[in-house]
Short mmCIF file of C-alpha atoms and ligand atoms in Angstrom, two decimals:
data_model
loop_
_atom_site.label_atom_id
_atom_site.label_comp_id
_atom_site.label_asym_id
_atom_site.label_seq_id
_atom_site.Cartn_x
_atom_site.Cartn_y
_atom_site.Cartn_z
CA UNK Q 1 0.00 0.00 0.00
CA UNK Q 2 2.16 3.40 -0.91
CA UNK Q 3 0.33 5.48 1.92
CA UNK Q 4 2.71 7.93 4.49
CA UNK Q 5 2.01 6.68 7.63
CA UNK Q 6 2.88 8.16 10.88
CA UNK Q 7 1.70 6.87 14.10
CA UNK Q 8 2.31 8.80 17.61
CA UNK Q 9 3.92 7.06 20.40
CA UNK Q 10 6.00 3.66 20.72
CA UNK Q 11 4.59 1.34 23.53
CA UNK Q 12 3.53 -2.45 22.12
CA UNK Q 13 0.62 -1.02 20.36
CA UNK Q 14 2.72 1.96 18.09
CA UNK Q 15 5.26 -1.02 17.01
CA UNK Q 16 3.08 -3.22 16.90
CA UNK Q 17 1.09 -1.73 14.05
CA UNK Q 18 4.50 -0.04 12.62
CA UNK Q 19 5.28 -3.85 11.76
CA UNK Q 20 2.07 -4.79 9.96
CA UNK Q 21 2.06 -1.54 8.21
CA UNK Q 22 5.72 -1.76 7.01
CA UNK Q 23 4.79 -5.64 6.11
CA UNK Q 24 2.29 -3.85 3.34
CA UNK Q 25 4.33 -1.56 2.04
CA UNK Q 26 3.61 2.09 3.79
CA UNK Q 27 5.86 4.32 4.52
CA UNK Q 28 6.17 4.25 8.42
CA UNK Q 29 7.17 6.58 10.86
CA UNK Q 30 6.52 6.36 14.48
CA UNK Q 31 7.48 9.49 16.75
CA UNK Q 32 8.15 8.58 20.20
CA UNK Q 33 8.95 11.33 22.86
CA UNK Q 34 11.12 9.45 25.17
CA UNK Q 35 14.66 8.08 24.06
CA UNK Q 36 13.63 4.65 23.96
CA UNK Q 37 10.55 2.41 22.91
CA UNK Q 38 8.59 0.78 25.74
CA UNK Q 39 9.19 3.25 28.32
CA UNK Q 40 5.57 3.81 29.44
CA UNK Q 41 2.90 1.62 30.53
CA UNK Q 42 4.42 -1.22 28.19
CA UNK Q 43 7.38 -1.25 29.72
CA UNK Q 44 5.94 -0.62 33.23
CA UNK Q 45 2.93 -3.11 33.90
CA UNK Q 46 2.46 -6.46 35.28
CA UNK Q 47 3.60 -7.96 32.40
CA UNK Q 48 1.27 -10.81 32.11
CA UNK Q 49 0.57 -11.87 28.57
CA UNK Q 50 -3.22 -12.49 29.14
CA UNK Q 51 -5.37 -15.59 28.11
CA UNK Q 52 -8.84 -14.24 29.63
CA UNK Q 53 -8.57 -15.73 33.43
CA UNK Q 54 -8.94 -12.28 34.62
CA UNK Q 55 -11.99 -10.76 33.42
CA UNK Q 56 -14.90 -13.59 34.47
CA UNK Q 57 -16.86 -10.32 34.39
CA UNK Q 58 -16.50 -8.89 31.07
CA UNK Q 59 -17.02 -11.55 27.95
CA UNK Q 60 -15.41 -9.29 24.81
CA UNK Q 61 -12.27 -8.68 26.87
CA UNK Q 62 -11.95 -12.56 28.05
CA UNK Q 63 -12.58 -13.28 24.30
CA UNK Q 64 -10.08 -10.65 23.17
CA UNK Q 65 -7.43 -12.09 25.53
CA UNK Q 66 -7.67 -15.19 24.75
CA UNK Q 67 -7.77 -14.85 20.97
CA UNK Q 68 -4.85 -12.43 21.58
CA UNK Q 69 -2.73 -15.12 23.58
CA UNK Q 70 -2.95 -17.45 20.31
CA UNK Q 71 -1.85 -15.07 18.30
CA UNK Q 72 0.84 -13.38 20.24
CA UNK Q 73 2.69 -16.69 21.02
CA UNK Q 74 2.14 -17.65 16.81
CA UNK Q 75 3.28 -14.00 15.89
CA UNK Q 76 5.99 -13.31 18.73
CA UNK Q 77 7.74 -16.37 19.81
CA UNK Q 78 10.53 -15.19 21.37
CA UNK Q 79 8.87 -11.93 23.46
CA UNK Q 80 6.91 -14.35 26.21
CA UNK Q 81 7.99 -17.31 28.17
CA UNK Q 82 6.12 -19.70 30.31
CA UNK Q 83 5.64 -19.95 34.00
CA UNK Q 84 5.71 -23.77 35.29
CA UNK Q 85 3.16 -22.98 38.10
CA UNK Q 86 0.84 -20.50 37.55
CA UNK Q 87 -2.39 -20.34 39.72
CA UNK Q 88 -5.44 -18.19 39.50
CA UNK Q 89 -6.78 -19.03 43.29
CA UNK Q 90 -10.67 -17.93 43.91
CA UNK Q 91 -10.51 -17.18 47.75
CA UNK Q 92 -13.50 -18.65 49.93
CA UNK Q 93 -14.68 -14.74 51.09
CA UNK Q 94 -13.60 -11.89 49.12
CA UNK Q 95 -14.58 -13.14 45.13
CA UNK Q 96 -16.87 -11.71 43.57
CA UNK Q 97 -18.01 -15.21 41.97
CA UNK Q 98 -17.53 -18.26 43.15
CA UNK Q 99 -15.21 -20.97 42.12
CA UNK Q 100 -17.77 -22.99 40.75
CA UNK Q 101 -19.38 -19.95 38.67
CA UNK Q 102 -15.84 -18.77 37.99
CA UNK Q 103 -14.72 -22.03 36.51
CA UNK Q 104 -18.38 -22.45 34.37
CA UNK Q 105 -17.21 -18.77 33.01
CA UNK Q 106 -13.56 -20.02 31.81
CA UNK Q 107 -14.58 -23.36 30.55
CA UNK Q 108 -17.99 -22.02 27.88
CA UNK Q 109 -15.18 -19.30 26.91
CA UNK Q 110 -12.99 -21.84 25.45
CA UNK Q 111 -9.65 -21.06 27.53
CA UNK Q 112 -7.54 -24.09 28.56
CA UNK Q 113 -6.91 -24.60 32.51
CA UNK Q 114 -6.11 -27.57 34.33
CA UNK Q 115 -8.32 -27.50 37.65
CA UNK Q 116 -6.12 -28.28 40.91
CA UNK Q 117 -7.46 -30.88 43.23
CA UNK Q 118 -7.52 -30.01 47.54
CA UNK Q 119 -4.74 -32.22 47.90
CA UNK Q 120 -2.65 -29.96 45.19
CA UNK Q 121 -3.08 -26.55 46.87
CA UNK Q 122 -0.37 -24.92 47.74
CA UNK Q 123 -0.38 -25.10 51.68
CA UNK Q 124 0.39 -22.19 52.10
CA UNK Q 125 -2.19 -20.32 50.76
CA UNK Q 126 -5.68 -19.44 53.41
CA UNK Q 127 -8.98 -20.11 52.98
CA UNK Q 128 -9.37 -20.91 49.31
CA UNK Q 129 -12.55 -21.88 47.13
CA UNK Q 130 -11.14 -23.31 43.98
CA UNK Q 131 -7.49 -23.19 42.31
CA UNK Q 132 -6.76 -23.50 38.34
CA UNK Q 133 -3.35 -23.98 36.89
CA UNK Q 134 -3.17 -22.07 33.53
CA UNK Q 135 -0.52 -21.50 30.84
CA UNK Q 136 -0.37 -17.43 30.80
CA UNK Q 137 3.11 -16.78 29.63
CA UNK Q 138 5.26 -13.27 31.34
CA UNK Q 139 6.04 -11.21 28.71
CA UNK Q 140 9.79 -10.19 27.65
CA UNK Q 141 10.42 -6.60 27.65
CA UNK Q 142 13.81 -6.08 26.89
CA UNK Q 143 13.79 -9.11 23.87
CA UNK Q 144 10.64 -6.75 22.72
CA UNK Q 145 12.84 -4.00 22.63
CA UNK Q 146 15.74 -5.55 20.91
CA UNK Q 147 13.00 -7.00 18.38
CA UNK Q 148 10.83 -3.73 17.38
CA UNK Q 149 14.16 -1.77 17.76
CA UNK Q 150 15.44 -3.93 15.05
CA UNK Q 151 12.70 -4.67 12.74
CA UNK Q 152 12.21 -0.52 13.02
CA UNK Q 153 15.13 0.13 12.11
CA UNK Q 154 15.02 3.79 10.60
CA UNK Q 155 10.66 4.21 10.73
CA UNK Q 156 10.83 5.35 14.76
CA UNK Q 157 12.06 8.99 15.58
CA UNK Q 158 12.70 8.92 19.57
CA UNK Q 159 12.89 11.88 21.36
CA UNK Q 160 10.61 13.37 19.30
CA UNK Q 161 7.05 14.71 21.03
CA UNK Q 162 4.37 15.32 19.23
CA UNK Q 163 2.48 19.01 19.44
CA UNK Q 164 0.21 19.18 17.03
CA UNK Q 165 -1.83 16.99 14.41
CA UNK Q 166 -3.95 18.86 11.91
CA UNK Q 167 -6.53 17.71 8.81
CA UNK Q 168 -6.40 19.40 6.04
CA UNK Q 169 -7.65 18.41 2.42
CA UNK Q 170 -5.10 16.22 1.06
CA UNK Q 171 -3.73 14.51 4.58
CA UNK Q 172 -2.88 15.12 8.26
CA UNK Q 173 -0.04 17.33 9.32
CA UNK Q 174 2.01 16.11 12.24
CA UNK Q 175 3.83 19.25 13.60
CA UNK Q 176 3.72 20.69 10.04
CA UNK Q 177 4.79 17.29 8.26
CA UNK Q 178 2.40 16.16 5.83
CA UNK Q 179 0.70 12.59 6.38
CA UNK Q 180 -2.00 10.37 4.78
CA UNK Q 181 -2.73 9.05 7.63
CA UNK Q 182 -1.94 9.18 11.51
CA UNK Q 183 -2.75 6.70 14.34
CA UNK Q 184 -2.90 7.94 17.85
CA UNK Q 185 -0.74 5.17 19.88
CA UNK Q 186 -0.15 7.20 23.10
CA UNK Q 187 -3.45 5.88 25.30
CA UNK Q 188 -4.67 8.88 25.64
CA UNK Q 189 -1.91 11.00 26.59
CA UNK Q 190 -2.01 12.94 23.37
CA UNK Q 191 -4.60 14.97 23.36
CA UNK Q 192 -8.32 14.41 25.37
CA UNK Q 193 -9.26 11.39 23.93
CA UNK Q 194 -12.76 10.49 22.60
CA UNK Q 195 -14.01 8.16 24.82
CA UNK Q 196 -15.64 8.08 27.95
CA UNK Q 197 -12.42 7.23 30.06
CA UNK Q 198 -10.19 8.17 33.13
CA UNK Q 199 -6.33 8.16 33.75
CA UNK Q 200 -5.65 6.10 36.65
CA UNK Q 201 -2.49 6.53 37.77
CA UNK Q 202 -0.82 3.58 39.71
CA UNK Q 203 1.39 1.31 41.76
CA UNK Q 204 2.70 -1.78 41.59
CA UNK Q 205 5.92 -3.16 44.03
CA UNK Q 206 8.79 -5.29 42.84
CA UNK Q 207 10.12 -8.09 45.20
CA UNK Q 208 12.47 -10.47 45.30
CA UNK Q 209 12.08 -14.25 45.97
CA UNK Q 210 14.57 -15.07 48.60
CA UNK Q 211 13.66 -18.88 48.39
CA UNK Q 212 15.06 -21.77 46.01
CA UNK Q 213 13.70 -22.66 43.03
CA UNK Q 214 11.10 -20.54 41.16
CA UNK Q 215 7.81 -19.20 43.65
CA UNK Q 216 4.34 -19.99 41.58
CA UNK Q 217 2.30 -16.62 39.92
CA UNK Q 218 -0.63 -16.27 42.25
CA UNK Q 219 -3.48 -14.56 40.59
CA UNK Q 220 -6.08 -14.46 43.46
CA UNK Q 221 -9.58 -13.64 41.41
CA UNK Q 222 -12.39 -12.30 40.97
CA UNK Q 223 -12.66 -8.88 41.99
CA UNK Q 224 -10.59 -6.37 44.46
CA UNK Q 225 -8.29 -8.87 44.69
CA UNK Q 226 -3.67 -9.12 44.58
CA UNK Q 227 -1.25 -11.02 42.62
CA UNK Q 228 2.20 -11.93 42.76
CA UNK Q 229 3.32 -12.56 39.12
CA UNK Q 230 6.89 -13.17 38.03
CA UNK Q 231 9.09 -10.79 35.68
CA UNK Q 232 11.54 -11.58 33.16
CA UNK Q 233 14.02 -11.09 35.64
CA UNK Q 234 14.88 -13.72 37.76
CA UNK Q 235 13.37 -14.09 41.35
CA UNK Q 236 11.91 -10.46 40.78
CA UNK Q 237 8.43 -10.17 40.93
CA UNK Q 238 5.82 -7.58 41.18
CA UNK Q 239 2.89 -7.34 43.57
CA UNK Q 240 -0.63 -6.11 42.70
CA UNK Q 241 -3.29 -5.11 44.44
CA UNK Q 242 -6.91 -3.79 43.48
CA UNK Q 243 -7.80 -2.18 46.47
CA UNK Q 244 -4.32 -0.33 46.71
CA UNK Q 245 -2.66 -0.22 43.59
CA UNK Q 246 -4.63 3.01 41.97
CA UNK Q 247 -3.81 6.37 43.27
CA UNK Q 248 -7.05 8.08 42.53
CA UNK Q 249 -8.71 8.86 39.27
CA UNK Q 250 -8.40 11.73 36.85
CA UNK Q 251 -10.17 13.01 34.11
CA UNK Q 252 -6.60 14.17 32.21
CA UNK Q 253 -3.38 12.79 31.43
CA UNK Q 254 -1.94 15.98 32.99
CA UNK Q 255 -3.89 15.80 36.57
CA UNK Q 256 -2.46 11.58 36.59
CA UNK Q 257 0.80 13.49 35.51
CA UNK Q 258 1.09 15.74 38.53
CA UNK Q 259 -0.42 12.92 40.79
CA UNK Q 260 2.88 10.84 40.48
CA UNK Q 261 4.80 13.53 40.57
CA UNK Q 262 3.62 14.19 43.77
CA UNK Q 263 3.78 10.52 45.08
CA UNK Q 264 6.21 10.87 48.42
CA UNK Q 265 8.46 8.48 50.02
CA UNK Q 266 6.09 8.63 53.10
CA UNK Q 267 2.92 7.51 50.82
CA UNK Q 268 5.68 4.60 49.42
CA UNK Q 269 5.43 3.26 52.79
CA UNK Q 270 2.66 3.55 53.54
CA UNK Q 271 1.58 1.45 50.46
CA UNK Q 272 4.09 -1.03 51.16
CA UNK Q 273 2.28 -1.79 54.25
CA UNK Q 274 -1.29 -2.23 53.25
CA UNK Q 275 -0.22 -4.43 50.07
CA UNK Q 276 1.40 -6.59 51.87
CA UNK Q 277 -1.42 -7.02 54.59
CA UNK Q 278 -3.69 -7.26 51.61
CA UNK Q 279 -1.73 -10.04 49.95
CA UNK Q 280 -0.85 -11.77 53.62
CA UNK Q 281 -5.18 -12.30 53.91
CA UNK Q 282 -4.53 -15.01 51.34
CA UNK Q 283 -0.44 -15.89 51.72
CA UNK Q 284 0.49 -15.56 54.70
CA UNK Q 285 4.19 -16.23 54.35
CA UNK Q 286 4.89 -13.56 52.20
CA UNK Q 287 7.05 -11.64 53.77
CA UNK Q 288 9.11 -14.40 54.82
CA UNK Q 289 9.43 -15.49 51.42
CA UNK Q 290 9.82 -12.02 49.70
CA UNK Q 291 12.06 -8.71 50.33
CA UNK Q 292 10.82 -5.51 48.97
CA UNK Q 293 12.82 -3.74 46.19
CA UNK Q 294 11.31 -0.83 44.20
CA UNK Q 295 8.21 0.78 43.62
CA UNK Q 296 6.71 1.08 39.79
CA UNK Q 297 4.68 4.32 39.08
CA UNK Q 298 2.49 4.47 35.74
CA UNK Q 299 -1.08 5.29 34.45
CA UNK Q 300 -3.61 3.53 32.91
CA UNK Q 301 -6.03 4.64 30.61
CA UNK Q 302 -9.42 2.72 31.37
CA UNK Q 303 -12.86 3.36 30.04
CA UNK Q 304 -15.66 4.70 32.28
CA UNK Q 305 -18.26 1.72 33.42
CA UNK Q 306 -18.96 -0.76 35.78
CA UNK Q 307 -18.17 -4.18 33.92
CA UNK Q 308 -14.51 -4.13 33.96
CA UNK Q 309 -14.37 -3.80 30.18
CA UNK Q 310 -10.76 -3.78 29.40
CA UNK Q 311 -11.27 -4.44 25.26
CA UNK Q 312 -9.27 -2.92 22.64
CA UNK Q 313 -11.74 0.01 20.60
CA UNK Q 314 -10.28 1.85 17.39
CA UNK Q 315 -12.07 5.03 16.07
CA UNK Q 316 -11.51 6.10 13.00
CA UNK Q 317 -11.92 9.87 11.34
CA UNK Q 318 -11.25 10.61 8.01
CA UNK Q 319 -7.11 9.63 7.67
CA UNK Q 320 -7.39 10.30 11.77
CA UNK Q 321 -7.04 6.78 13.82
CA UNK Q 322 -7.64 6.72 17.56
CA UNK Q 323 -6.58 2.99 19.11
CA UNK Q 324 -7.59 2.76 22.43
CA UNK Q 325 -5.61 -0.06 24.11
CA UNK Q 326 -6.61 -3.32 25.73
CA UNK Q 327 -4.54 -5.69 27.33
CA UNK Q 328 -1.20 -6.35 25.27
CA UNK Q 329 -2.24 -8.84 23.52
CA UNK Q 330 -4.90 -7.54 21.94
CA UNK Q 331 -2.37 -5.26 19.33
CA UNK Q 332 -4.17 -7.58 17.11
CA UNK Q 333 -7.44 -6.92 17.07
CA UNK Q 334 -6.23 -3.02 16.78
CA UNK Q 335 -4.34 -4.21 13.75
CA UNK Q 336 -7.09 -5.82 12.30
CA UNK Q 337 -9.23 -2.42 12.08
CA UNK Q 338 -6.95 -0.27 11.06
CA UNK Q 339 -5.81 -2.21 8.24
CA UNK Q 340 -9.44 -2.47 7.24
CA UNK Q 341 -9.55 1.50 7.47
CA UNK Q 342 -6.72 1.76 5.35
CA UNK Q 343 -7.82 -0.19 2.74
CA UNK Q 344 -11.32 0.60 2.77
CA UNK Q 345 -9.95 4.07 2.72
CA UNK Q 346 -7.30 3.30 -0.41
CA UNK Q 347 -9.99 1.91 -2.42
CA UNK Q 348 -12.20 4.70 -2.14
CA UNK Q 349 -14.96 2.77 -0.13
CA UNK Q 350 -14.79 5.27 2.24
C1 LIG Y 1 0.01 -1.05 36.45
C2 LIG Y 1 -0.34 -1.65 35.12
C3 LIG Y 1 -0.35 -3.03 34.97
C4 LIG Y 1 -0.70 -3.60 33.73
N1 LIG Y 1 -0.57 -4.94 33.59
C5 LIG Y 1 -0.75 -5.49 32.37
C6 LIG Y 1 -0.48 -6.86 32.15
O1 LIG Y 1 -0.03 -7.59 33.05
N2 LIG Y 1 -0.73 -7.37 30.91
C7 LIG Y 1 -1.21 -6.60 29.88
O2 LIG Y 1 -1.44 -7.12 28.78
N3 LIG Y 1 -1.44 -5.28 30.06
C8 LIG Y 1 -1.20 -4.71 31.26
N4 LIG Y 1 -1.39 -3.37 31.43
C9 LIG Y 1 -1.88 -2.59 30.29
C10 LIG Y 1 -0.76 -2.35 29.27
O3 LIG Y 1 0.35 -1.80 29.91
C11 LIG Y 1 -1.28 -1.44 28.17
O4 LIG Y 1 -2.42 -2.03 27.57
C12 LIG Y 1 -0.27 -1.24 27.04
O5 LIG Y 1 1.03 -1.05 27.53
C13 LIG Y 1 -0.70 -0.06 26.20
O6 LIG Y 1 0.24 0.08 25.18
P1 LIG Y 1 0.24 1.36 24.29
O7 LIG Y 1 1.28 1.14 23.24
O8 LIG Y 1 -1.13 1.67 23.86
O9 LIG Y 1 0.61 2.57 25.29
P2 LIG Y 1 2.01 3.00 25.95
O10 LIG Y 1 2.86 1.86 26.30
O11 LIG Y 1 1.67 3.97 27.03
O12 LIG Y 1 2.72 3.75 24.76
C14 LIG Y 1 2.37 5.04 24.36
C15 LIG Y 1 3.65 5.73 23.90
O13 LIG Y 1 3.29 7.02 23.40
C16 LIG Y 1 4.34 7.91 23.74
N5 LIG Y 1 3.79 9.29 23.67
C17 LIG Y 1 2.81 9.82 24.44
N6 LIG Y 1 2.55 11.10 24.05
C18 LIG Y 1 3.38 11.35 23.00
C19 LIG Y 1 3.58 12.49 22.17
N7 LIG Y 1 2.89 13.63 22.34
N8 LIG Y 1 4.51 12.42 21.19
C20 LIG Y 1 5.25 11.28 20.99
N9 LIG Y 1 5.10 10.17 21.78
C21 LIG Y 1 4.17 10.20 22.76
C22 LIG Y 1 4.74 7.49 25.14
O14 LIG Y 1 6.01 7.95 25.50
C23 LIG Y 1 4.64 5.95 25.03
O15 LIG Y 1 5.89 5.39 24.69
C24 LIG Y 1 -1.05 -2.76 32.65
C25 LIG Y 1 -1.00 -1.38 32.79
C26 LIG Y 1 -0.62 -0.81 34.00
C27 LIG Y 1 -0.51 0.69 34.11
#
């Protein structure tokens, strides 16, 4: 397709669709602001390539994330690994379903588990319902880096912001520089966004495992729930926690901005504290098991409503594309619709 494409921002979603776009023939260029690719929430998340286990509550994310995981794995080989024991644990008290309901909700879906019996709970863990074993893999940041880094090779400007996108007859100007089309890849933080969402700024804790051997992904669902979840990095892990990982909710990037900023060592603590008496409810060896090493601050862009919906949407207007992100693996659904805007667009059907 000989179409000048430029697309704002370089998290999984920006290089993701810099790749497919490049595979048919535009001319790509994606402007990212800091001096590497991945640096925001892709680079800064829980990093756990999804298969659907967390969203018993909302069907076209499960469906998304599960459909994603396929293809990710097929697509990107090398950027996720597997995790030998990884549990999603539904707790007798706090879920918001019950195991029985939870496991009916995973099995009509479609997405593979292997359901623990009593005798194969982990001990350690308090007062549980139900426990499945599932194959969600931890995705590889730094191989992703190396990968879209390479495969980008001249198409991605770093250290370049974006100020300014405007329409005018023939294309889209990107700070002046003509277009025929640009995709909005920065989750919002470009300009107000048009969709009913908040910034949620947030905080998740690295540990490290002090123990032998590699400590299981616990994934304690459904609801206000925590999770300890391995990263690429050995015996490092981060801790998650519903109830205390969001610090507040704004209706601008800028307000979510200034939030962090303001984030103090005393407020670290105090954090510290409640997550790990939140995760402790269900594991109550924790903090023998774990030290505490850093704190990771980021924002997440969600959409306003009460079903949990964390599904991929793309909006599209006239050579203008908006992707509003999902989980990571769903790059390919947001793939899927802008390539159908583009051609659509190409062959005059639009
Ligand atoms: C705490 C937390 C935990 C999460 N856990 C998971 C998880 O375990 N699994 C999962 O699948 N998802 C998870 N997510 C969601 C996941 O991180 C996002 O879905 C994904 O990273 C979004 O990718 P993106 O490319 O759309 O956005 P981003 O990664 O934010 O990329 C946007 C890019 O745009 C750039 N940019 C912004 N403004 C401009 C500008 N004006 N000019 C140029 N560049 C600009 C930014 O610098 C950034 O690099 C989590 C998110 C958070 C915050």
């Amino acid at each position: 397709m000989d179409a000048k494409v430029a697309i704002i921002g370089a998290g999984w979603y920006g290089c993701h669709l810099g790749m497919m776009l490049d595979a048919m023939g535009c001319d790509v260029n994606i402007f990212e602001k800091n001096s590497d690719i991945l640096g925001e929430a892709s680079g800064n998340n829980q990093f756990r390539l999804h298969l659907g286990f967390h969203y018993a509550r909302h069907n076209r994310t499960r469906i998304q994330s599960r459909d994603g995981y396929a293809r990710f794995t097929e697509r990107y080989p090398t950027l996720s690994k597997p995790i030998s024991n990884n549990l999603y644990v539904v707790p007798k008290y706090d879920s918001l379903v019950d195991f029985d309901t939870y496991r009916l909700i995973m099995f009509s879906s479609g997405i593979h588990f292997q359901e623990l019996r009593k005798n194969e709970w982990p001990e350690y863990l308090k007062d549980v319902d139900g426990v499945l074993k599932v194959d969600e893999h931890v995705l590889l940041i730094e191989e992703a880096r190396k990968h879209f880094k390479q495969k980008l090779e001249g198409s991605i400007r770093l250290n370049t912001k974006v100020n300014s996108t405007e329409k005018t007859d023939e294309g889209v100007l990107v700070d002046g520089e003509k277009f025929d089309f640009v995709i909005d890849a920065t989750w919002g933080h470009l300009t107000d966004i048009d969709y009913d969402c908040f910034y949620e700024p947030t905080l998740l804790l690295y540990y490290r495992y002090m123990g032998e051997g590699e400590y299981p992904a616990i994934t304690m669902v459904d609801g206000p729930l925590c999770s300890i979840y391995p990263t690429e990095k050995k015996g490092i892990y981060t801790l998650s926690s519903v109830k205390h990982t969001p610090l507040g909710k704004y209706d601008t990037s800028a307000e979510a901005k200034q939030r962090l900023r303001e984030f103090s060592n005393a407020e670290l603590q105090s954090k510290i504290e409640v997550m790990q008496k939140h995760v402790e409810q269900f594991v109550p060896d924790f903090s023998d098991n774990f030290e505490y090493v850093s704190p990771q601050l980021n924002i997440k862009t969600k959409l306003l409503g009460e079903h949990d919906d964390r599904s991929c949407y793309v909006k599209t207007d006239d050579r203008m594309i908006s992707v509003f992100s999902g989980k990571i693996d769903t790059i390919f659904f947001a793939a899927q619709k802008v390539c159908d805007y583009l051609e659509r667009y190409v062959h005059g059907e639009i």
